[in-house]
Short mmCIF file of C-alpha atoms in Angstrom, two decimals:
data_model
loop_
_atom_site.label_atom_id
_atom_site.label_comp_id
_atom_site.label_asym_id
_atom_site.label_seq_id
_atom_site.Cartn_x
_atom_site.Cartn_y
_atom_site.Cartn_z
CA UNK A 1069 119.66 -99.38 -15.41
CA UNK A 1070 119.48 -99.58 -11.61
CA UNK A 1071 116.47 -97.96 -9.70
CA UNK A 1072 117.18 -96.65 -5.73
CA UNK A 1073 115.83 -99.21 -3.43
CA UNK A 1074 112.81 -96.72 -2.89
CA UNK A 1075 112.02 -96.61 -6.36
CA UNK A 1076 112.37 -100.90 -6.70
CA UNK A 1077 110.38 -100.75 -3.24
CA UNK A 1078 107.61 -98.05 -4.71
CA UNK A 1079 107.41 -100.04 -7.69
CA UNK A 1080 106.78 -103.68 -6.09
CA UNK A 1081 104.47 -101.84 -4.25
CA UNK A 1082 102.39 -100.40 -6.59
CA UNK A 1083 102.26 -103.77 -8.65
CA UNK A 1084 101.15 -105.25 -5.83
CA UNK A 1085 98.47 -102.57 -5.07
CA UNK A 1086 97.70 -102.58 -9.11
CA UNK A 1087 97.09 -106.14 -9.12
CA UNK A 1088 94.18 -105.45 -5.86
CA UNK A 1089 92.98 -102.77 -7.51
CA UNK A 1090 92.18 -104.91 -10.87
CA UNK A 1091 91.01 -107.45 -8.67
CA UNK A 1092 88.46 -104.51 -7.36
CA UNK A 1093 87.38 -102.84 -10.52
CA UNK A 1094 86.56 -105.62 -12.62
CA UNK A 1095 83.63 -107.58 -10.82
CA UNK A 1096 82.48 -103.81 -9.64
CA UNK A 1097 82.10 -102.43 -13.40
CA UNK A 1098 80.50 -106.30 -14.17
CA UNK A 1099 78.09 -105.59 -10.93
CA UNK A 1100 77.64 -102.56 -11.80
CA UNK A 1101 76.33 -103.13 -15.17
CA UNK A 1102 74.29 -106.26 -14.34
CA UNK A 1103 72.85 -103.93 -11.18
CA UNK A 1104 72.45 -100.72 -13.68
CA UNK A 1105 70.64 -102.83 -16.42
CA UNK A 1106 68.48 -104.37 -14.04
CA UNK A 1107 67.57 -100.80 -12.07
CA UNK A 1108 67.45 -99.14 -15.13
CA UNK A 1109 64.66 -101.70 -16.72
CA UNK A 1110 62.63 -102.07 -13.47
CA UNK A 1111 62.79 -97.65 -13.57
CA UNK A 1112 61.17 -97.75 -16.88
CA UNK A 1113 59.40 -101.13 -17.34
CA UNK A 1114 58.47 -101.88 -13.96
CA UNK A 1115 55.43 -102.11 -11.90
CA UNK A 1116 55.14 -98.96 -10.11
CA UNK A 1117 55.79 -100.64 -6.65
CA UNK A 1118 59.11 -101.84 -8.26
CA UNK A 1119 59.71 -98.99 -9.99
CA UNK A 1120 59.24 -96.75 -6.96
CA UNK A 1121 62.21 -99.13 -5.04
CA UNK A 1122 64.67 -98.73 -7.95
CA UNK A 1123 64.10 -94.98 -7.83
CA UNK A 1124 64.81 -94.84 -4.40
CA UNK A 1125 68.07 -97.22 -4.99
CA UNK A 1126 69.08 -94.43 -7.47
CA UNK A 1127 68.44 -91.69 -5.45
CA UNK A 1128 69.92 -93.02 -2.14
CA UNK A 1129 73.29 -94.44 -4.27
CA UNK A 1130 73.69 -91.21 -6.44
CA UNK A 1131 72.52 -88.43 -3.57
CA UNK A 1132 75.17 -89.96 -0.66
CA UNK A 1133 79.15 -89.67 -0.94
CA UNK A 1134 80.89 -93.15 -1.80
CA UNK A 1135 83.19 -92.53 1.41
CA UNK A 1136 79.78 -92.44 3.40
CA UNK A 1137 78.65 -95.95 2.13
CA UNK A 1138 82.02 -97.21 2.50
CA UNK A 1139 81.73 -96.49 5.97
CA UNK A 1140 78.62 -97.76 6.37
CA UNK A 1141 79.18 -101.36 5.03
CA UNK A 1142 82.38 -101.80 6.34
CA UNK A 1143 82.26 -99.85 9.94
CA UNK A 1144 78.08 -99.68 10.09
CA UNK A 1145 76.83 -103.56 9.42
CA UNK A 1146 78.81 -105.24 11.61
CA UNK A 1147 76.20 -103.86 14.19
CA UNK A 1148 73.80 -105.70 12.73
CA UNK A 1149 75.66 -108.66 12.17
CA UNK A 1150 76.70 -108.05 8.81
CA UNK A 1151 80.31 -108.46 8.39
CA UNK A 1152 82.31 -107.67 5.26
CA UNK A 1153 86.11 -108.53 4.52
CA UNK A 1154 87.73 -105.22 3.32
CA UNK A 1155 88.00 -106.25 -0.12
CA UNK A 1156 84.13 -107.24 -0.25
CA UNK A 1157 82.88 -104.18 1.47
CA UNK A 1158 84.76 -102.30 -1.23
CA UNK A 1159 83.41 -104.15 -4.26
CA UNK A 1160 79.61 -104.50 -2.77
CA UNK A 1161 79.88 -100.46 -2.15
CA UNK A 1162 81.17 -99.75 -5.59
CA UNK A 1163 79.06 -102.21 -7.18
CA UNK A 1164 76.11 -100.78 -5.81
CA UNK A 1165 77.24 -96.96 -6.16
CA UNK A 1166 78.08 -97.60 -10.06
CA UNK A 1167 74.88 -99.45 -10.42
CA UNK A 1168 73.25 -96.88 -9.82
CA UNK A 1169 74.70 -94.07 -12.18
CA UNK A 1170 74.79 -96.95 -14.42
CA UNK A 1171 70.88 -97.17 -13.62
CA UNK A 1172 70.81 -93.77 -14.86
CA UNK A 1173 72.10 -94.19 -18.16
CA UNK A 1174 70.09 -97.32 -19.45
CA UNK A 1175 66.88 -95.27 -18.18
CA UNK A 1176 67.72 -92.65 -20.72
CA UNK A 1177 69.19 -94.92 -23.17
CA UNK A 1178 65.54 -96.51 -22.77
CA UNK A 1179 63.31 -94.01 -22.77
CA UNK A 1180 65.15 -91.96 -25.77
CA UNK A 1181 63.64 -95.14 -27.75
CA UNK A 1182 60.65 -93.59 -29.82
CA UNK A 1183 57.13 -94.76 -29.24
CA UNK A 1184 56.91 -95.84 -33.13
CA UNK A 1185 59.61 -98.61 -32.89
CA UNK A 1186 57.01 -100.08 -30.30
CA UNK A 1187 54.31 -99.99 -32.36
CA UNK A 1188 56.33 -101.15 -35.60
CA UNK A 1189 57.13 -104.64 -33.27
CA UNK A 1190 53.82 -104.69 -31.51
CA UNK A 1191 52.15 -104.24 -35.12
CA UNK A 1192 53.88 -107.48 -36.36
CA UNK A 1193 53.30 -109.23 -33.52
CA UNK A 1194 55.78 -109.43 -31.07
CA UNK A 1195 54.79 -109.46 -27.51
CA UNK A 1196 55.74 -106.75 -25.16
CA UNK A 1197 58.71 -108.87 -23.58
CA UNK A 1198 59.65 -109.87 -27.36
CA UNK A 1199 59.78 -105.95 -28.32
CA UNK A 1200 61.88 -105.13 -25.00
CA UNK A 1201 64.20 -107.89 -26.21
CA UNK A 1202 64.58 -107.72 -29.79
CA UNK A 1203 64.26 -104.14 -31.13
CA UNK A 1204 64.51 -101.92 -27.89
CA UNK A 1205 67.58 -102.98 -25.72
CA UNK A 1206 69.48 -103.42 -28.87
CA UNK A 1207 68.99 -99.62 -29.68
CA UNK A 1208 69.11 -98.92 -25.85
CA UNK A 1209 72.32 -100.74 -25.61
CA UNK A 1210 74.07 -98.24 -28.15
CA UNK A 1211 72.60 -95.33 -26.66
CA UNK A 1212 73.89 -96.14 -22.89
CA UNK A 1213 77.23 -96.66 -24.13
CA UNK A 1214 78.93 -93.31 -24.38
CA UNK A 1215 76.88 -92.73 -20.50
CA UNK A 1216 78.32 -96.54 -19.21
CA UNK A 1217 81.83 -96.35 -20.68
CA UNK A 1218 82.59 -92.76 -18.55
CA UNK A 1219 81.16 -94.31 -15.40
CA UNK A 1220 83.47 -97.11 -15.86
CA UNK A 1221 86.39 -94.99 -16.44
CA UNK A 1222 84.62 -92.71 -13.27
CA UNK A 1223 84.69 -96.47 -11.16
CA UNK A 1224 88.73 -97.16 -11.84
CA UNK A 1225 89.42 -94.02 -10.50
CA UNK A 1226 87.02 -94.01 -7.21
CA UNK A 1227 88.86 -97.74 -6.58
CA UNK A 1228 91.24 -95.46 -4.37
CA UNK A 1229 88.50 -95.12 -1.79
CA UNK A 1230 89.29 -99.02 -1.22
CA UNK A 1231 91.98 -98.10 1.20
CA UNK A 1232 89.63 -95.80 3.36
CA UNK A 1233 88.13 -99.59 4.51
CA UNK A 1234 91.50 -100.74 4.56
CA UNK A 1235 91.64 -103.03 1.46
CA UNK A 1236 95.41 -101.78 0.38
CA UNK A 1237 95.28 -101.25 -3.14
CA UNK A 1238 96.93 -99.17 -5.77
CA UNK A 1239 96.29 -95.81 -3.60
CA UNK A 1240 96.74 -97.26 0.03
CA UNK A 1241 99.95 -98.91 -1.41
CA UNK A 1242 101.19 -95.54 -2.71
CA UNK A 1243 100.19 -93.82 0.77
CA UNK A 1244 102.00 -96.21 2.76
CA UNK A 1245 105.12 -95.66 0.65
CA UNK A 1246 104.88 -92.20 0.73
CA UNK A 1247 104.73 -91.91 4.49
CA UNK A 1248 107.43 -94.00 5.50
CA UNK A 1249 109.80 -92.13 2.80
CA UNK A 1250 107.96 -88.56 3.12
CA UNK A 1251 108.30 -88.20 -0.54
CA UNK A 1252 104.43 -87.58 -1.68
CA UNK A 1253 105.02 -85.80 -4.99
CA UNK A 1254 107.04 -88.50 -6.19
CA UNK A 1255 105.11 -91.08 -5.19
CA UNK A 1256 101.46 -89.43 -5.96
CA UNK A 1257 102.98 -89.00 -9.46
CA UNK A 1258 103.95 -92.34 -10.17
CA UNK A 1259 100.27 -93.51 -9.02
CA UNK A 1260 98.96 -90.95 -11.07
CA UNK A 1261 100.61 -92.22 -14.22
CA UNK A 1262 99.61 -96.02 -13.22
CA UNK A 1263 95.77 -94.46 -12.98
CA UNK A 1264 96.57 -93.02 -16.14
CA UNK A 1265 97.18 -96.13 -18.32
CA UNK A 1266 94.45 -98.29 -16.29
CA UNK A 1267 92.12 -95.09 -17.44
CA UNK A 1268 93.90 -95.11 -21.18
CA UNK A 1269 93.36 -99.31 -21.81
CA UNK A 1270 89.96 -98.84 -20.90
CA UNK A 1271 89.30 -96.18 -23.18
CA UNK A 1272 90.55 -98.19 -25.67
CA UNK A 1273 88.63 -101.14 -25.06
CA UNK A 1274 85.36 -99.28 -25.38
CA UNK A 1275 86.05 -97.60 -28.15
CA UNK A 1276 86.51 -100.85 -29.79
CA UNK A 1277 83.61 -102.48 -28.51
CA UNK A 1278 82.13 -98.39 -30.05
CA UNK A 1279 83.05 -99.21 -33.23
CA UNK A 1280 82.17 -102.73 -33.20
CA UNK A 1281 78.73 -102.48 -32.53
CA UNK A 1282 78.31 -99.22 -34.55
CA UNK A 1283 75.24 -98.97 -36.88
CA UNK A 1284 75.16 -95.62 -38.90
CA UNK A 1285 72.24 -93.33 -37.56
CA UNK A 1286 73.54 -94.30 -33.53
CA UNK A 1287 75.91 -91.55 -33.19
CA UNK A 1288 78.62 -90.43 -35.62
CA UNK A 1289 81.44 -92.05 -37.30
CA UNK B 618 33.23 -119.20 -45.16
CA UNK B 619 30.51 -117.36 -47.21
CA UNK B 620 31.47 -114.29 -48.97
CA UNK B 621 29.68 -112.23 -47.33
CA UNK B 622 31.08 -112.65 -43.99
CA UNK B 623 33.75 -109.65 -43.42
CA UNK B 624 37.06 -110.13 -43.35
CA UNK B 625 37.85 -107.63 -40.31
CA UNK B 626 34.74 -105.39 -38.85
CA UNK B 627 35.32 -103.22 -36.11
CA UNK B 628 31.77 -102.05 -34.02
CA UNK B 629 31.08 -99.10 -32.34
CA UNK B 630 34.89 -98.21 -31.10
CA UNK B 631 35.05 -95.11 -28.66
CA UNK B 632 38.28 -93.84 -27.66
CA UNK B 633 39.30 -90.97 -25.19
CA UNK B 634 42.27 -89.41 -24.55
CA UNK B 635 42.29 -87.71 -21.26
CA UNK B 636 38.54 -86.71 -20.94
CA UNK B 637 38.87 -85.41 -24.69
CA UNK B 638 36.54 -87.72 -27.13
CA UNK B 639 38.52 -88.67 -30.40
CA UNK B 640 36.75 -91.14 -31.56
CA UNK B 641 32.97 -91.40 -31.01
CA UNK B 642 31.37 -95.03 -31.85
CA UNK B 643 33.08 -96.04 -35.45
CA UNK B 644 31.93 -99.17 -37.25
CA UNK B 645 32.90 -100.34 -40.91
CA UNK B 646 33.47 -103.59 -42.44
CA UNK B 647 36.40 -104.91 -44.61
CA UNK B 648 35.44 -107.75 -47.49
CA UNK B 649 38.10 -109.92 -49.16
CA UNK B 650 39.87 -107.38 -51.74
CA UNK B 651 37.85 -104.21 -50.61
CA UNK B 652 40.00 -101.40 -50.41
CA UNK B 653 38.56 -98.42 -48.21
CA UNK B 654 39.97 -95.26 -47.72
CA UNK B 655 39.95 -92.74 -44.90
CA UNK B 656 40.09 -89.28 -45.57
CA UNK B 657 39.11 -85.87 -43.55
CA UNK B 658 40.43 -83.00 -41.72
CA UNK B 659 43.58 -83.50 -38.92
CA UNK B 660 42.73 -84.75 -35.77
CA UNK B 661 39.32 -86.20 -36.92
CA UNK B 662 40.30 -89.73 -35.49
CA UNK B 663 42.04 -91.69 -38.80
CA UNK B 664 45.00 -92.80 -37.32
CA UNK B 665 43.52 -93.39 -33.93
CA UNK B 666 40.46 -95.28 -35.46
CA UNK B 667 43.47 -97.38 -37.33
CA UNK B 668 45.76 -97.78 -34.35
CA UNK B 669 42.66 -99.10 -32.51
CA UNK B 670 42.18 -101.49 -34.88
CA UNK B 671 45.32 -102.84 -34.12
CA UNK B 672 44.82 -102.94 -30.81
CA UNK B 673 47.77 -100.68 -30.58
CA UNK B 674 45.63 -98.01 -28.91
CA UNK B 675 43.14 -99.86 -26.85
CA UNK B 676 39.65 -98.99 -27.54
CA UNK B 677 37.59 -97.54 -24.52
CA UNK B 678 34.28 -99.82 -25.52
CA UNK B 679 33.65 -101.28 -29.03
CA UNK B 680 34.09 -104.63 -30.99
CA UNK B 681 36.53 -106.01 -33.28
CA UNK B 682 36.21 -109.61 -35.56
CA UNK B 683 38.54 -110.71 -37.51
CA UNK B 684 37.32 -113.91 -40.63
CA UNK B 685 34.07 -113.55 -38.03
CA UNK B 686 35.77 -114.43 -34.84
CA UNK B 687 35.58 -111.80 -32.14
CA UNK B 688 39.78 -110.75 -30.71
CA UNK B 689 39.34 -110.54 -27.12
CA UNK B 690 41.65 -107.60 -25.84
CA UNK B 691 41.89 -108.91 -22.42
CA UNK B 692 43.31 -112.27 -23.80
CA UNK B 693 47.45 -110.72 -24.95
CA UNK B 694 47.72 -114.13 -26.48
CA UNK B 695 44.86 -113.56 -28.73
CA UNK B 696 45.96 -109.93 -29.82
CA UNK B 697 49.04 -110.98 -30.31
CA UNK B 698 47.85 -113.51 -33.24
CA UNK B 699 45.63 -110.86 -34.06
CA UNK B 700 48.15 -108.58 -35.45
CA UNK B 701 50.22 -111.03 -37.02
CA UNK B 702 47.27 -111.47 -39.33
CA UNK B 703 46.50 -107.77 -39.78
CA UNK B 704 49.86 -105.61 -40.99
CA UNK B 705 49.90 -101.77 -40.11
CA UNK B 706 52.30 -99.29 -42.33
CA UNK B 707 52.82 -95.80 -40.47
CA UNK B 708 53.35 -92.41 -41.57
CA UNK B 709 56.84 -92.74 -40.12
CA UNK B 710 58.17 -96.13 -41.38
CA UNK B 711 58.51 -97.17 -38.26
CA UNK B 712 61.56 -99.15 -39.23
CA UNK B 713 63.99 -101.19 -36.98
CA UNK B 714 66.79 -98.79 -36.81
CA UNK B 715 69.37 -101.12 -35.78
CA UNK B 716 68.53 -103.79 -38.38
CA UNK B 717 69.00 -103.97 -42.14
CA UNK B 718 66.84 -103.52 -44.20
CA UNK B 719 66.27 -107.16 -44.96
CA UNK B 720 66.81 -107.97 -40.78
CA UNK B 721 63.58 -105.51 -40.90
CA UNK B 722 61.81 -108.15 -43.04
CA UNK B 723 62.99 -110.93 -41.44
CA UNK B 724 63.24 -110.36 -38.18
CA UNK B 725 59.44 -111.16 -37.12
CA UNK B 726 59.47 -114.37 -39.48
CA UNK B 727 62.51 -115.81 -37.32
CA UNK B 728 61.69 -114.86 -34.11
CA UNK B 729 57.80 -114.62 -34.09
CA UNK B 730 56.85 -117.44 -36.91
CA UNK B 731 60.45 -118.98 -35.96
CA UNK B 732 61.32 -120.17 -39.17
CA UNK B 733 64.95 -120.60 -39.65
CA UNK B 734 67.57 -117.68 -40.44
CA UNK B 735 67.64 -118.89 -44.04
CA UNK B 736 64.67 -119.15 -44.95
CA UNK B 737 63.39 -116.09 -43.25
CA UNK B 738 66.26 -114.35 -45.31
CA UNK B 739 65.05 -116.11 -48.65
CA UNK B 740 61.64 -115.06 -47.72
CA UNK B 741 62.59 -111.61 -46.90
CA UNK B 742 64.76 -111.27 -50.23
CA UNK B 743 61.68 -112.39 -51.89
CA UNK B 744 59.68 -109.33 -50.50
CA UNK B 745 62.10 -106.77 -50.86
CA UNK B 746 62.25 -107.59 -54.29
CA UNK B 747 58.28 -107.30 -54.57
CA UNK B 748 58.57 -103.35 -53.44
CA UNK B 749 61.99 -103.33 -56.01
CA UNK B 750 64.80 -103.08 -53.22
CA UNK B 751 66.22 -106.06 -53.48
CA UNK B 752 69.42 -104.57 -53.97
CA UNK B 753 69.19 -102.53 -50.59
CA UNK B 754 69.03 -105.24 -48.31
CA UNK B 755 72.29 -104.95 -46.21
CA UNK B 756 71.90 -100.78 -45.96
CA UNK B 757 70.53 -99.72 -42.64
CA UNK B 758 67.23 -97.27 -42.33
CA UNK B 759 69.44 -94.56 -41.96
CA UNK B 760 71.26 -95.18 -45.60
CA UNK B 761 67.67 -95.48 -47.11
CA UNK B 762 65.44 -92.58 -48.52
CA UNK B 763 62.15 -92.14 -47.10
CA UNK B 764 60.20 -93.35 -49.88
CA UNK B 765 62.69 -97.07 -49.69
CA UNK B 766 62.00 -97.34 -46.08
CA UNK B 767 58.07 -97.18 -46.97
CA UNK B 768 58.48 -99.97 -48.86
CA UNK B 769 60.74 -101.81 -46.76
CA UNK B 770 58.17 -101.10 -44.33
CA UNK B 771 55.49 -102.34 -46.73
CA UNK B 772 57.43 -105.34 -46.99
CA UNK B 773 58.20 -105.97 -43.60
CA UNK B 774 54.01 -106.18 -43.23
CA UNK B 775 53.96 -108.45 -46.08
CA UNK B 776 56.27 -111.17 -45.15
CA UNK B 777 53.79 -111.99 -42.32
CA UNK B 778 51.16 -112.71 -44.60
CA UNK B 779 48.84 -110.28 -43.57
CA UNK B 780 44.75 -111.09 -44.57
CA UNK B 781 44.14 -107.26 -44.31
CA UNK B 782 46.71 -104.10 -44.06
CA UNK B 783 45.89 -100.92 -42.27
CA UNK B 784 47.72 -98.21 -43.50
CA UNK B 785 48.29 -95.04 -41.83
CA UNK B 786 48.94 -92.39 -44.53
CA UNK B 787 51.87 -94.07 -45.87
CA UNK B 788 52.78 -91.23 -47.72
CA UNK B 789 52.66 -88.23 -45.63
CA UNK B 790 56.29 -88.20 -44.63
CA UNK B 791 57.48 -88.47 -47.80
CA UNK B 792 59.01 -85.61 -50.59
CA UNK B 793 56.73 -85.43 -53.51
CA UNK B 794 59.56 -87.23 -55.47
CA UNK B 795 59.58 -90.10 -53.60
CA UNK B 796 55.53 -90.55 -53.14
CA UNK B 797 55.49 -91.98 -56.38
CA UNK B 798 57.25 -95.11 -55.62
CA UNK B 799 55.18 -95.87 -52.47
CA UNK B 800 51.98 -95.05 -54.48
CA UNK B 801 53.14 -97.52 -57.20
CA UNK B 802 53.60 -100.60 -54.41
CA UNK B 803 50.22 -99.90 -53.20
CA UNK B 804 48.67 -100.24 -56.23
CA UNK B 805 50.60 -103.49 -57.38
CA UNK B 806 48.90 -104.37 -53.91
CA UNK B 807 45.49 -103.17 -54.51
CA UNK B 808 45.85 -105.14 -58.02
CA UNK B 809 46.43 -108.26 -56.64
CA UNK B 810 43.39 -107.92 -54.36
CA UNK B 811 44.97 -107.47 -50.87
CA UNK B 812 42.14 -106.31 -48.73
CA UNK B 813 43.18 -102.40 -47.59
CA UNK B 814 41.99 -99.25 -45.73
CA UNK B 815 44.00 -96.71 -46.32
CA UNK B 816 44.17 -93.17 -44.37
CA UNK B 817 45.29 -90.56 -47.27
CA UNK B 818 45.36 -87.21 -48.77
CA UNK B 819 46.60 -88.42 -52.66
CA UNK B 820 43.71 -87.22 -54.76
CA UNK B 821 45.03 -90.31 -57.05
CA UNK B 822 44.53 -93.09 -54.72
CA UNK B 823 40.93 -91.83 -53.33
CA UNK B 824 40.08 -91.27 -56.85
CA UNK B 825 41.02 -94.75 -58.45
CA UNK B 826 41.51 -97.17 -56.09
CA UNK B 827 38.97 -96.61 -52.93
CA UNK B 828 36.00 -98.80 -53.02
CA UNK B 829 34.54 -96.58 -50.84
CA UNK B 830 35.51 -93.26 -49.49
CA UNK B 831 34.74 -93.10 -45.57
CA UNK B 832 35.12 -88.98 -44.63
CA UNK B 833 35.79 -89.11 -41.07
CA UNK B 834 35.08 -85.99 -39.16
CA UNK B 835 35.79 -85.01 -35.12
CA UNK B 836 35.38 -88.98 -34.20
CA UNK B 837 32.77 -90.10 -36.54
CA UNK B 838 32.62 -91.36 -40.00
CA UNK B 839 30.03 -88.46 -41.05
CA UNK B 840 29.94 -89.82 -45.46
CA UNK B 841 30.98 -92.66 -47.26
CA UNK B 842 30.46 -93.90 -50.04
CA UNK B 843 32.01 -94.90 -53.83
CA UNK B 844 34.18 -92.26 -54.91
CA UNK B 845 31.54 -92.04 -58.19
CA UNK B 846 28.66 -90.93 -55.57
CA UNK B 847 30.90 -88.64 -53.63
CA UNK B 848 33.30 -87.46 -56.24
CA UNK B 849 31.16 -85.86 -59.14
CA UNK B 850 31.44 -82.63 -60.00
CA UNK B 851 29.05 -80.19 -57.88
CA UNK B 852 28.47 -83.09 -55.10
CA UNK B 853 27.71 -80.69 -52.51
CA UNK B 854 29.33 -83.63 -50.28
CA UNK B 855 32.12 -82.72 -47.82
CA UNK B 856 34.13 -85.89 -49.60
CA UNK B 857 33.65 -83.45 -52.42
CA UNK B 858 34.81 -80.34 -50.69
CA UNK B 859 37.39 -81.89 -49.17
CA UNK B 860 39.23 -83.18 -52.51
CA UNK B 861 38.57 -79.90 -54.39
CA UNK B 862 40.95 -78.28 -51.90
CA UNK B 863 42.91 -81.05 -52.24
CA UNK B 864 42.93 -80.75 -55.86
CA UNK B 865 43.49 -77.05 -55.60
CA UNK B 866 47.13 -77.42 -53.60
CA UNK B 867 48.19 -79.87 -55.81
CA UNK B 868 47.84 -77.24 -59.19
CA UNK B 869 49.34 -74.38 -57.01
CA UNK B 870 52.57 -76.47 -56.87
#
């Protein structure tokens, strides 16, 4: 089957604009997590100096739009002699937007940890590090997952912001298309179904990685 | 080291909780094999006088020796050797919920004694077996009844070689059905002359086992003594008191 030279041009397009948007989501969901499991820590564990910075990280990150910080990074530094590319203002905004929610979700994952599996570690002996380590990110780790896994599917779909800041991705691709042809329900469609498996694959992946590291009395199976 | 140096005394511990005194200036004294129990009213300081003896709660003033060396709190090195010598059993299990049953035993050995996976599994094996769950080892807390994560619990403590064991009404939690297994590990314990003190309500245990009875009353130990002195009938003791009603719940059920 043949497709009309605007459907074999919307399609190169979109594969082109898929592959930048990969390129985007991945390292932001790894920042992310690294950022969020860091801020979340600091939020519960910290020193109260420390913990007062990664509350105001969280509450700066989660209380401002995405577009705003965008904006900020990409149109905002360069006054102060901060320049990004496109692509790296996108990925530093989203890392540090989804670090944040992210932030959110180990806190509760950590502090839904009851006092007694403390004191059964402390009892034997471990130190308070030793404890964090061993018994309570463990637990913590299953308990952020459900929270993580829907910021990361939340992440793949804010990616479209990328084109705002002019890194041409899956959206910006789509937009460009549409505008030359005028044919936006088409074409919003088609990038609505490519959203749609990017969103479906990572469902799948967590839900593996779910079951993988399920334990029974963490949630039900 | 003569006999008649204690194996753990604690001196004079105070501890508030927010202006509110629970425990007002406690001392006692643990010899090799002596098993004392704790008993009184809710909220009179047993579990808090235990947990401070851990170190888990830090005391507000008081003294603690363990084999006649003094723990210095400020020193986390030195409390952290501390309670590998001294096990603690809770009211809730306290159980690792994301490990095993024998990763609950073995767990400590590897990564605080770091001996090797094997033989902190061999080891482990070898304790579940001693509290009869040998056969439970790869079920996680939540497959276990409350009474088998007591003694998973109890074996978890043991594996670490404890000189004394602190426990804090192990059998609270549990369904009268299931008390009797926990009651039957203590008392293998108690036979083999592991040093104990013991916060409980079983009439049984105060009865037969405690070498003394400490009654422990709004932050102070206010009796103590052998359960013979305390126990006969017509003491006008509070020990006394204390178990009738005891006594009395258990022939209402």
């Amino acid at each position: 089957m043949e497709l009309s030279p605007f459907y074999q041009e919307l399609i190169s397009s979109l594969n082109r604009g898929l592959l930048v948007s990969i390129a985007l989501i991945v390292p932001s969901v790894l920042g992310g997590i690294v950022i969020g499991i860091l801020a979340g820590s600091v939020r519960v564990f910290g020193v109260p100096w420390l913990r007062k910075a990664a509350d105001g990280y969280a509450a700066i990150f989660r209380g401002t739009p995405l577009v705003v910080q965008l904006f900020i990074l990409y149109f905002g530094l360069p006054n102060l002699g901060i320049y990004f590319t496109p692509y790296w203002a996108a990925v530093v905004g989203f890392m540090l937007c989804s670090g944040a929610y992210q932030s959110e979700y180990v806190r509760g994952a950590l502090l839904s940890i009851k006092r007694g599996q403390y004191f059964g570690a402390l009892s034997l002996g471990f130190s308070g590090v030793q404890t964090i380590v061993w018994i309570i990110i463990p637990q913590a780790v299953r308990r952020a997952l459900h929270g993580c896994g829907n910021e990361i599917i939340y992440l793949i779909k804010y990616s479209s912001l990328a084109y705002i800041v002019t890194c041409i991705e899956l959206t910006g691709e789509g937009k460009t298309i549409a505008t030359e042809y005028f044919r936006f329900t088409e074409v919003f469609l088609v990038i609505g179904v490519y959203y749609l498996v990017l969103v479906s694959i990572a469902s799948m992946i967590l839900k593996k990685i779910e079951t993988k590291w399920h334990i029974p009395g963490f949630g039900l199976h | 080291m003569p006999q008649d140096v204690p194996v753990l005394s604690v001196k004079n511990i105070t501890k508030s909780f927010s202006g509110v005194p629970i425990l007002k200036g406690v001392s006692l004294e643990l010899r090799e094999g002596e098993i004392k129990i704790l008993i009184g009213p809710s909220g009179g300081g047993k579990s808090t006088l235990l947990q401070c003896m851990n170190y888990l709660v830090a005391p507000d003033q008081g003294q603690i020796w363990l084999d006649g060396e003094e723990i210095c709190i400020t020193k986390k090195r030195d409390v952290y050797a501390y309670r590998r010598r001294v096990g603690m059993i809770f009211q809730d299990f306290n159980l690792f919920d994301h490990l095993t049953a024998i990763d609950n035993v073995a767990i400590a050995l590897r990564k605080i004694k770091k001996i090797s996976k094997k033989e902190a599994l061999i080891r482990a094996l070898k304790e579940l077996e001693m509290v009869g769950l040998a056969d439970k080892g790869h079920l996680y807390p939540a497959e276990l009844s409350g009474g088998q994560k007591q003694r998973v619990a109890i074996a978890r403590a043991l594996a670490m070689d404890p000189e004394v064991l602190l426990l804090d009404e192990p059998t609270s939690a549990l369904d009268p059905e299931l008390i009797g297994e926990v009651i039957a590990v203590i008392r293998a314990l108690a036979n083999k002359g592991m040093t104990m003190i013991l916060a409980t309500h079983q009439i049984g245990l105060i009865r037969n086992l405690a070498h003394e009875i400490l009654f422990m009353e709004q932050g102070l130990i206010v009796e103590r003594g052998t359960p013979g002195e305390l126990l006969s009938r017509g003491n006008p003791s509070r020990t006394q008191g204390f178990c009738d009603r005891l006594n009395e719940l258990y022939d209402e059920n």
